[in-house]
Short mmCIF file of C-alpha atoms and ligand atoms in Angstrom, two decimals:
data_model
loop_
_atom_site.label_atom_id
_atom_site.label_comp_id
_atom_site.label_asym_id
_atom_site.label_seq_id
_atom_site.Cartn_x
_atom_site.Cartn_y
_atom_site.Cartn_z
CA UNK A 1 -54.82 64.74 -2.98
CA UNK A 2 -56.69 66.49 -0.52
CA UNK A 3 -54.31 69.30 1.60
CA UNK A 4 -54.17 69.01 5.04
CA UNK A 5 -52.90 73.15 5.39
CA UNK A 6 -53.93 74.09 8.35
CA UNK A 7 -53.70 77.79 10.01
CA UNK A 8 -50.24 77.88 12.04
CA UNK A 9 -48.14 76.19 8.61
CA UNK A 10 -47.12 79.48 6.73
CA UNK A 11 -46.43 83.11 7.35
CA UNK A 12 -47.81 85.27 8.89
CA UNK A 13 -50.33 83.16 10.94
CA UNK A 14 -46.94 81.65 12.73
CA UNK A 15 -46.62 84.49 15.38
CA UNK A 16 -49.70 84.54 15.95
CA UNK A 17 -49.65 80.24 16.65
CA UNK A 18 -46.87 80.88 18.38
CA UNK A 19 -48.83 83.43 21.20
CA UNK A 20 -51.87 81.18 21.44
CA UNK A 21 -49.24 78.16 22.25
CA UNK A 22 -47.59 79.88 24.74
CA UNK A 23 -51.30 80.84 26.60
CA UNK A 24 -52.36 77.09 26.25
CA UNK A 25 -49.12 76.40 28.35
CA UNK A 26 -49.19 78.67 30.42
CA UNK A 27 -52.75 78.23 31.47
CA UNK A 28 -51.30 74.44 32.29
CA UNK A 29 -49.46 75.66 34.63
CA UNK A 30 -52.14 77.36 36.85
CA UNK A 31 -53.83 73.94 37.25
CA UNK A 32 -51.41 72.49 40.06
CA UNK A 33 -51.23 74.71 42.97
CA UNK A 34 -47.90 76.80 43.86
CA UNK A 35 -46.99 74.14 46.23
CA UNK A 36 -47.16 71.44 44.01
CA UNK A 37 -44.61 72.81 41.19
CA UNK A 38 -42.00 70.26 42.39
CA UNK A 39 -44.06 67.52 42.92
CA UNK A 40 -43.30 64.72 40.19
CA UNK A 41 -46.90 62.84 39.49
CA UNK A 42 -45.43 60.32 37.50
CA UNK A 43 -42.21 58.75 38.80
CA UNK A 44 -40.97 57.97 35.47
CA UNK A 45 -41.18 61.89 34.50
CA UNK A 46 -39.67 65.26 35.60
CA UNK A 47 -40.48 67.02 38.08
CA UNK A 48 -43.63 69.74 37.34
CA UNK A 49 -40.63 72.43 37.70
CA UNK A 50 -38.45 70.80 34.67
CA UNK A 51 -41.27 71.29 32.38
CA UNK A 52 -41.93 75.18 33.49
CA UNK A 53 -38.25 75.95 32.19
CA UNK A 54 -38.24 73.18 29.22
CA UNK A 55 -40.56 74.96 26.81
CA UNK A 56 -38.36 77.61 26.64
CA UNK A 57 -35.05 76.32 26.45
CA UNK A 58 -36.48 74.21 24.21
CA UNK A 59 -37.37 77.11 21.60
CA UNK A 60 -34.48 78.87 22.51
CA UNK A 61 -32.25 76.04 22.10
CA UNK A 62 -33.58 75.88 18.60
CA UNK A 63 -34.48 79.07 17.41
CA UNK A 64 -31.77 81.31 19.47
CA UNK A 65 -28.85 79.44 19.12
CA UNK A 66 -29.20 77.28 16.45
CA UNK A 67 -30.92 79.36 13.92
CA UNK A 68 -30.16 83.14 14.80
CA UNK A 69 -27.30 82.17 16.37
CA UNK A 70 -27.21 84.22 19.21
CA UNK A 71 -25.12 84.12 22.45
CA UNK A 72 -26.65 82.22 25.26
CA UNK A 73 -27.29 84.14 28.20
CA UNK A 74 -27.63 81.47 30.54
CA UNK A 75 -26.45 78.51 28.88
CA UNK A 76 -26.40 76.31 32.40
CA UNK A 77 -30.18 76.72 32.61
CA UNK A 78 -30.38 76.10 28.44
CA UNK A 79 -28.78 73.44 29.28
CA UNK A 80 -30.44 71.73 32.44
CA UNK A 81 -34.35 72.49 30.57
CA UNK A 82 -33.13 70.29 27.60
CA UNK A 83 -33.54 67.17 28.22
CA UNK A 84 -36.66 65.53 28.24
CA UNK A 85 -36.86 61.31 29.58
CA UNK A 86 -39.20 59.01 27.00
CA UNK A 87 -40.95 56.29 29.93
CA UNK A 88 -38.27 52.92 30.16
CA UNK A 89 -39.04 50.42 32.51
CA UNK A 90 -36.95 50.47 34.95
CA UNK A 91 -34.58 52.65 36.01
CA UNK A 92 -36.56 55.62 37.88
CA UNK A 93 -35.09 59.55 38.00
CA UNK A 94 -34.04 60.31 41.77
CA UNK A 95 -33.60 64.58 42.26
CA UNK A 96 -34.68 65.96 44.70
CA UNK A 97 -36.82 69.44 44.83
CA UNK A 98 -33.98 71.16 46.03
CA UNK A 99 -31.97 70.32 42.89
CA UNK A 100 -33.90 72.64 40.74
CA UNK A 101 -33.04 76.75 40.62
CA UNK A 102 -35.99 78.58 42.45
CA UNK A 103 -39.51 79.22 40.26
CA UNK A 104 -38.64 82.87 40.31
CA UNK A 105 -35.09 82.40 38.56
CA UNK A 106 -37.13 79.89 35.95
CA UNK A 107 -39.54 82.75 35.36
CA UNK A 108 -36.88 85.19 34.76
CA UNK A 109 -34.91 83.09 31.64
CA UNK A 110 -39.15 82.58 30.38
CA UNK A 111 -39.23 86.11 30.34
CA UNK A 112 -35.97 86.99 28.06
CA UNK A 113 -35.80 83.91 26.29
CA UNK A 114 -39.68 85.30 24.89
CA UNK A 115 -37.90 88.59 24.96
CA UNK A 116 -34.69 87.54 23.00
CA UNK A 117 -36.54 85.13 20.28
CA UNK A 118 -39.78 87.53 19.60
CA UNK A 119 -37.46 90.54 18.69
CA UNK A 120 -35.38 88.45 16.57
CA UNK A 121 -38.62 86.69 15.06
CA UNK A 122 -40.42 90.27 14.27
CA UNK A 123 -38.03 91.01 11.95
CA UNK A 124 -37.37 88.07 10.37
CA UNK A 125 -38.90 86.90 6.91
CA UNK A 126 -41.01 83.30 7.35
CA UNK A 127 -42.27 83.06 3.87
CA UNK A 128 -39.55 80.52 1.55
CA UNK A 129 -39.09 80.73 -1.88
CA UNK A 130 -42.42 79.16 -4.44
CA UNK A 131 -44.70 78.75 -1.57
CA UNK A 132 -42.71 76.20 0.35
CA UNK A 133 -41.78 77.03 3.59
CA UNK A 134 -38.65 78.90 4.59
CA UNK A 135 -36.28 76.80 7.24
CA UNK A 136 -36.85 79.64 9.83
CA UNK A 137 -40.51 78.77 9.23
CA UNK A 138 -39.73 75.04 9.96
CA UNK A 139 -37.77 75.82 12.91
CA UNK A 140 -41.48 78.27 13.99
CA UNK A 141 -43.23 74.92 13.63
CA UNK A 142 -40.91 72.62 15.02
CA UNK A 143 -40.87 74.79 18.02
CA UNK A 144 -45.04 75.52 18.22
CA UNK A 145 -45.64 71.99 17.99
CA UNK A 146 -43.50 70.43 20.38
CA UNK A 147 -44.86 73.06 23.05
CA UNK A 148 -48.49 71.78 21.96
CA UNK A 149 -46.97 67.98 22.32
CA UNK A 150 -45.99 69.00 26.40
CA UNK A 151 -49.69 70.60 26.59
CA UNK A 152 -51.00 66.97 26.00
CA UNK A 153 -48.61 65.37 28.20
CA UNK A 154 -49.04 67.65 30.66
CA UNK A 155 -52.08 66.90 30.78
CA UNK A 156 -51.48 63.11 31.21
CA UNK A 157 -48.88 64.04 33.99
CA UNK A 158 -51.21 66.56 36.10
CA UNK A 159 -54.03 63.74 35.56
CA UNK A 160 -52.05 61.87 38.00
CA UNK A 161 -51.46 64.53 40.47
CA UNK A 162 -53.84 64.37 43.66
CA UNK A 163 -56.95 66.29 43.43
CA UNK A 164 -55.86 68.11 46.77
CA UNK A 165 -52.67 69.51 44.99
CA UNK A 166 -54.81 71.26 41.70
CA UNK A 167 -57.21 73.90 41.75
CA UNK A 168 -60.17 73.22 39.85
CA UNK A 169 -61.89 74.78 36.88
CA UNK A 170 -65.42 75.57 36.54
CA UNK A 171 -66.62 73.31 34.22
CA UNK A 172 -66.48 69.46 34.92
CA UNK A 173 -67.90 66.50 32.91
CA UNK A 174 -70.64 64.50 33.69
CA UNK A 175 -71.26 60.72 33.06
CA UNK A 176 -74.23 59.75 30.57
CA UNK A 177 -75.81 57.17 31.06
CA UNK A 178 -74.29 53.65 28.85
CA UNK A 179 -74.16 53.18 25.33
CA UNK A 180 -75.85 50.46 23.28
CA UNK A 181 -72.46 48.38 22.00
CA UNK A 182 -71.27 49.82 18.58
CA UNK A 183 -71.84 46.73 15.88
CA UNK A 184 -68.38 46.34 13.45
CA UNK A 185 -68.63 48.01 9.84
CA UNK A 186 -66.62 46.32 6.61
CA UNK A 187 -64.41 48.32 4.78
CA UNK A 188 -63.69 47.03 1.51
CA UNK A 189 -60.04 46.29 0.11
CA UNK A 190 -58.99 49.75 -1.67
CA UNK A 191 -55.70 51.95 -0.81
CA UNK A 192 -54.48 54.09 1.93
CA UNK A 193 -52.56 57.43 1.72
CA UNK A 194 -49.74 57.41 4.63
CA UNK A 195 -47.28 60.60 5.23
CA UNK A 196 -46.78 63.44 3.59
CA UNK A 197 -44.58 64.96 0.13
CA UNK A 198 -41.23 66.36 1.06
CA UNK A 199 -42.33 69.12 -1.77
CA UNK A 200 -45.39 70.30 -0.09
CA UNK A 201 -45.92 73.00 1.58
CA UNK A 202 -46.95 71.14 4.64
CA UNK A 203 -45.56 71.25 7.62
CA UNK A 204 -44.80 67.84 8.43
CA UNK A 205 -41.85 65.68 11.29
CA UNK A 206 -39.68 63.62 9.96
CA UNK A 207 -41.16 60.87 10.63
CA UNK A 208 -44.07 61.92 8.71
CA UNK A 209 -42.16 61.58 4.86
CA UNK A 210 -41.89 60.39 2.72
CA UNK A 211 -46.21 60.56 0.91
CA UNK A 212 -46.86 56.76 0.14
CA UNK A 213 -49.67 54.02 -0.70
CA UNK A 214 -50.44 51.10 0.74
CA UNK A 215 -52.56 48.01 -0.45
CA UNK A 216 -55.21 47.50 2.50
CA UNK A 217 -57.17 44.11 2.39
CA UNK A 218 -60.23 44.52 3.23
CA UNK A 219 -61.34 44.07 7.17
CA UNK A 220 -64.13 45.30 9.23
CA UNK A 221 -63.37 47.57 11.86
CA UNK A 222 -65.60 48.49 15.07
CA UNK A 223 -67.74 51.49 14.97
CA UNK A 224 -66.84 53.32 18.31
CA UNK A 225 -63.60 52.92 20.20
CA UNK A 226 -64.06 50.33 23.26
CA UNK A 227 -65.45 51.63 26.47
CA UNK A 228 -65.02 51.31 29.41
CA UNK A 229 -68.73 48.82 30.01
CA UNK A 230 -67.11 46.88 27.27
CA UNK A 231 -63.63 46.80 28.80
CA UNK A 232 -65.27 46.01 32.74
CA UNK A 233 -66.73 42.95 30.59
CA UNK A 234 -62.46 41.63 30.27
CA UNK A 235 -61.89 42.27 33.51
CA UNK A 236 -64.84 40.80 35.21
CA UNK A 237 -64.57 37.61 32.96
CA UNK A 238 -60.28 37.35 34.18
CA UNK A 239 -59.06 39.25 31.42
CA UNK A 240 -56.25 40.35 33.80
CA UNK A 241 -55.35 36.35 34.55
CA UNK A 242 -55.63 34.82 32.21
CA UNK A 243 -52.52 34.48 30.93
CA UNK A 244 -52.89 33.16 26.94
CA UNK A 245 -54.71 36.44 26.20
CA UNK A 246 -51.06 38.23 27.05
CA UNK A 247 -47.64 38.11 25.19
CA UNK A 248 -45.21 37.09 27.56
CA UNK A 249 -43.55 40.29 27.84
CA UNK A 250 -46.87 42.09 28.90
CA UNK A 251 -47.67 39.23 31.09
CA UNK A 252 -44.03 39.10 32.34
CA UNK A 253 -44.75 43.29 32.73
CA UNK A 254 -48.87 43.13 34.35
CA UNK A 255 -47.27 40.66 37.13
CA UNK A 256 -44.33 42.54 38.15
CA UNK A 257 -45.99 45.69 38.07
CA UNK A 258 -49.44 44.43 39.84
CA UNK A 259 -51.38 46.08 36.88
CA UNK A 260 -54.63 45.10 37.39
CA UNK A 261 -57.13 47.32 35.97
CA UNK A 262 -56.83 50.41 33.58
CA UNK A 263 -54.79 52.85 35.05
CA UNK A 264 -58.20 55.98 35.30
CA UNK A 265 -60.01 53.42 37.35
CA UNK A 266 -60.24 52.96 41.37
CA UNK A 267 -61.43 50.12 43.05
CA UNK A 268 -64.62 50.91 45.49
CA UNK A 269 -66.54 48.37 47.26
CA UNK A 270 -68.53 46.51 45.04
CA UNK A 271 -67.38 48.81 42.03
CA UNK A 272 -65.15 51.28 40.17
CA UNK A 273 -64.28 54.67 40.46
CA UNK A 274 -63.07 56.83 37.84
CA UNK A 275 -60.41 59.34 37.74
CA UNK A 276 -61.23 62.32 35.75
CA UNK A 277 -58.40 65.82 35.85
CA UNK A 278 -60.37 67.31 38.52
CA UNK A 279 -63.17 64.66 40.23
CA UNK A 280 -63.39 61.31 41.32
CA UNK A 281 -66.58 60.12 39.31
CA UNK A 282 -68.70 56.54 38.72
CA UNK A 283 -67.10 54.78 35.98
CA UNK A 284 -68.47 56.38 33.06
CA UNK A 285 -69.34 53.42 30.90
CA UNK A 286 -69.76 55.15 27.73
CA UNK A 287 -65.74 56.60 27.62
CA UNK A 288 -63.99 55.62 25.84
CA UNK A 289 -61.29 53.49 27.54
CA UNK A 290 -57.80 54.28 28.21
CA UNK A 291 -55.36 51.69 28.31
CA UNK A 292 -51.49 51.25 27.79
CA UNK A 293 -51.38 49.18 24.01
CA UNK A 294 -50.63 45.34 26.16
CA UNK A 295 -54.21 45.55 27.86
CA UNK A 296 -55.60 46.57 24.55
CA UNK A 297 -53.87 43.79 22.92
CA UNK A 298 -54.82 41.60 25.27
CA UNK A 299 -58.82 42.38 25.13
CA UNK A 300 -58.87 41.90 21.43
CA UNK A 301 -57.19 38.49 21.97
CA UNK A 302 -59.97 38.10 24.40
CA UNK A 303 -62.47 39.46 21.52
CA UNK A 304 -61.30 37.14 19.37
CA UNK A 305 -60.46 40.23 16.96
CA UNK A 306 -57.19 42.56 16.11
CA UNK A 307 -55.64 45.86 16.74
CA UNK A 308 -55.50 47.44 13.23
CA UNK A 309 -52.65 48.24 11.47
CA UNK A 310 -51.96 52.17 10.48
CA UNK A 311 -52.52 51.36 7.17
CA UNK A 312 -55.86 50.16 8.50
CA UNK A 313 -56.86 53.12 10.58
CA UNK A 314 -56.55 55.06 7.65
CA UNK A 315 -58.28 52.78 4.88
CA UNK A 316 -61.02 53.18 7.58
CA UNK A 317 -60.69 56.29 8.74
CA UNK A 318 -59.82 58.50 5.01
CA UNK A 319 -60.80 55.83 2.68
CA UNK A 320 -63.78 55.97 0.69
CA UNK A 321 -66.20 53.76 -1.17
CA UNK A 322 -64.90 55.36 -4.95
CA UNK A 323 -61.50 55.60 -3.76
CA UNK A 324 -60.91 58.66 -3.68
CA UNK A 325 -59.44 59.75 0.34
CA UNK A 326 -60.47 63.01 2.41
CA UNK A 327 -58.14 64.84 4.76
CA UNK A 328 -60.26 64.14 7.94
CA UNK A 329 -62.47 61.59 8.08
CA UNK A 330 -65.79 63.80 7.44
CA UNK A 331 -64.13 64.88 4.60
CA UNK A 332 -62.26 68.39 4.09
CA UNK A 333 -63.52 70.86 6.58
CA UNK A 334 -60.80 72.12 9.43
CA UNK A 335 -61.50 70.30 12.42
CA UNK A 336 -64.06 72.22 14.98
CA UNK A 337 -65.74 71.12 18.07
CA UNK A 338 -69.02 69.32 16.14
CA UNK A 339 -66.34 66.82 14.84
CA UNK A 340 -65.06 65.82 17.74
CA UNK A 341 -63.33 66.03 21.20
CA UNK A 342 -60.07 67.44 20.43
CA UNK A 343 -58.31 70.89 20.69
CA UNK A 344 -58.18 72.13 24.57
CA UNK A 345 -61.87 71.94 24.47
CA UNK A 346 -62.83 69.47 27.49
CA UNK A 347 -60.31 67.99 29.43
CA UNK A 348 -61.73 64.36 29.74
CA UNK A 349 -63.27 62.00 27.12
CA UNK A 350 -67.19 62.33 25.93
CA UNK A 351 -69.22 59.23 25.17
CA UNK A 352 -67.98 57.42 21.66
CA UNK A 353 -71.31 59.05 20.67
CA UNK A 354 -71.36 62.37 21.23
CA UNK A 355 -70.07 63.34 17.93
CA UNK A 356 -71.86 62.19 14.35
CA UNK A 357 -70.32 65.14 12.57
CA UNK A 358 -67.36 63.14 13.28
CA UNK A 359 -67.72 60.22 11.30
CA UNK A 360 -65.74 58.51 7.92
CA UNK A 361 -66.97 58.07 4.85
CA UNK A 362 -67.15 54.70 6.10
CA UNK A 363 -69.68 55.61 8.81
CA UNK A 364 -67.08 54.84 11.73
CA UNK A 365 -67.09 57.30 14.49
CA UNK A 366 -65.15 58.94 17.25
CA UNK A 367 -61.42 58.37 15.03
CA UNK A 368 -59.95 61.76 15.73
CA UNK A 369 -60.33 63.38 19.12
CA UNK A 370 -61.57 61.69 22.32
CA UNK A 371 -58.37 59.62 22.57
CA UNK A 372 -55.66 58.30 20.55
CA UNK A 373 -55.86 54.72 19.05
CA UNK A 374 -53.82 52.33 19.59
CA UNK A 375 -52.28 50.30 16.50
CA UNK A 376 -50.79 47.22 15.69
CA UNK A 377 -47.73 49.17 13.95
CA UNK A 378 -44.04 49.38 15.63
CA UNK A 379 -43.42 52.76 14.97
CA UNK A 380 -40.21 52.42 12.28
CA UNK A 381 -39.59 55.19 9.62
CA UNK A 382 -41.21 54.90 6.22
CA UNK A 383 -39.12 54.47 3.26
CA UNK A 384 -37.17 58.07 2.41
CA UNK A 385 -37.36 58.74 6.18
CA UNK A 386 -34.12 61.62 7.17
CA UNK A 387 -34.15 62.72 10.82
CA UNK A 388 -33.85 66.75 10.81
CA UNK A 389 -30.72 67.46 10.83
CA UNK A 390 -31.32 70.00 14.11
CA UNK A 391 -33.26 68.02 15.93
CA UNK A 392 -32.11 64.39 15.44
CA UNK A 393 -33.54 62.11 17.72
CA UNK A 394 -36.82 63.24 17.58
CA UNK A 395 -37.99 59.68 16.08
CA UNK A 396 -35.04 58.03 15.41
CA UNK A 397 -34.33 57.31 19.48
CA UNK A 398 -37.90 55.74 19.43
CA UNK A 399 -37.28 53.11 16.09
CA UNK A 400 -36.42 50.53 18.88
CA UNK A 401 -38.74 48.44 17.78
CA UNK A 402 -40.75 48.86 21.65
CA UNK A 403 -42.64 51.12 20.02
CA UNK A 404 -46.06 51.79 18.70
CA UNK A 405 -48.10 54.37 16.68
CA UNK A 406 -51.16 55.91 17.80
CA UNK A 407 -53.50 57.52 15.46
CA UNK A 408 -56.13 59.72 15.95
CA UNK A 409 -55.73 62.30 19.01
CA UNK A 410 -56.84 63.10 22.71
CA UNK A 411 -59.16 65.91 24.52
CA UNK A 412 -56.22 67.80 24.87
CA UNK A 413 -54.23 67.32 21.41
CA UNK A 414 -54.32 70.40 19.36
CA UNK A 415 -55.92 71.18 15.98
CA UNK A 416 -52.50 71.17 13.88
CA UNK A 417 -51.95 67.51 15.12
CA UNK A 418 -54.85 66.18 13.64
CA UNK A 419 -53.37 65.95 10.40
CA UNK A 420 -53.59 63.40 8.45
CA UNK A 421 -49.84 62.30 8.39
CA UNK A 422 -49.32 63.25 11.92
CA UNK A 423 -48.52 59.88 13.50
CA UNK A 424 -47.48 60.03 17.65
CA UNK A 425 -46.03 56.41 19.68
CA UNK A 426 -45.67 55.17 22.94
CA UNK A 427 -44.06 52.51 24.67
CA UNK A 428 -46.46 49.31 24.74
CA UNK A 429 -46.53 49.49 28.90
CA UNK A 430 -47.52 53.23 28.91
CA UNK A 431 -50.63 53.91 31.09
CA UNK A 432 -50.92 57.63 32.16
CA UNK A 433 -51.31 58.31 27.55
CA UNK A 434 -55.30 59.29 27.01
CA UNK A 435 -54.54 56.47 24.49
CA UNK A 436 -57.91 53.77 23.92
CA UNK A 437 -58.36 51.89 21.08
CA UNK A 438 -60.67 49.83 19.11
CA UNK A 439 -60.49 46.23 17.00
CA UNK A 440 -60.65 44.51 13.74
CA UNK A 441 -61.36 41.58 11.73
CA UNK A 442 -59.92 40.71 8.89
FE1 LIG B 501 -39.22 68.95 25.04
#
């Protein structure tokens, strides 16, 4: 099996990866204007200030308290900034800005956490026995990837912040001319390898274990992700008004919430605009559409197709005609800018055909980056699953039948999480994620 070995999996790169990840999130908090730091851009989420304290509180609670058994210097903040929330229907938070501490206090707390942790980490041996990860290295990987995951979900949140509440960086995307519609690519029957071996030296979250294989019958898959242009046809042909295309719960959701178009689209006289991170532009027809799983499933039904299963995604992305499997769709080379739109290179999508060097061995394009891809697979544990004892709820809290596996990655997904075994998930009515889809014919 090809190893998806990544830079920060082993010591001593871990400490520099920690520093890199801190720089990424620090920069992200420069996006909202100072006066917007107590805003709540997504009603189901916390105010921005929570996340400023959350990343450090998480690191402290895991590494300081749990791994190093250090005495807390601020138990109140450890607790206040510990708990995130998953967006589920109903029950919106109602706290006020005045319920939160002042920014100076939060920054002081953050700085102290970094000092306390860094002084301990410096004298810690991160190498484990026999090339395996030491327990501290596992904790540190968890802290780094937790932070990087927030770097992505915070981008979803800041995307929804009004444009006049953000400071805009110099670069901005300009839409390109529409793409031709892609074809479907036949994938022969074969094996897909999912998961990670527990004995390996690659860090994975609890839900990535164990390694196992799945036999996948032949199917055909879209060459590209479904674009805004293609989704526009679905909308114009009454997709949001045709009950027969929607599962009952999804129909009830779009009607009760007044969902009539993708969250990132904005109706304007005679057409549609698109809201990028920092601008409003004419709808870019050849960018992947970002929608909820419910909208993706309705489109697939309208097109006479289905959403791929997790195993089908693996087969299309990592399989080969000879039966060998690759670490990345393009082969074994580490991810770089030429292969796809990921790892914070851009804020927004690119045209679906922009990265031919990222194609899989079967020729399927844009599988890593440029938007996660919804699957039809309900998020469930693999056989042999064991929750991390120090983070029991990371995955297990979401094995409720309401969350679906997403594969791939977005423009704001760190390269380390492009490993083959990584699984993302959201509930099917969440519209704010950088997540699109492609269809299969079985
Ligand atoms: Fe978190």
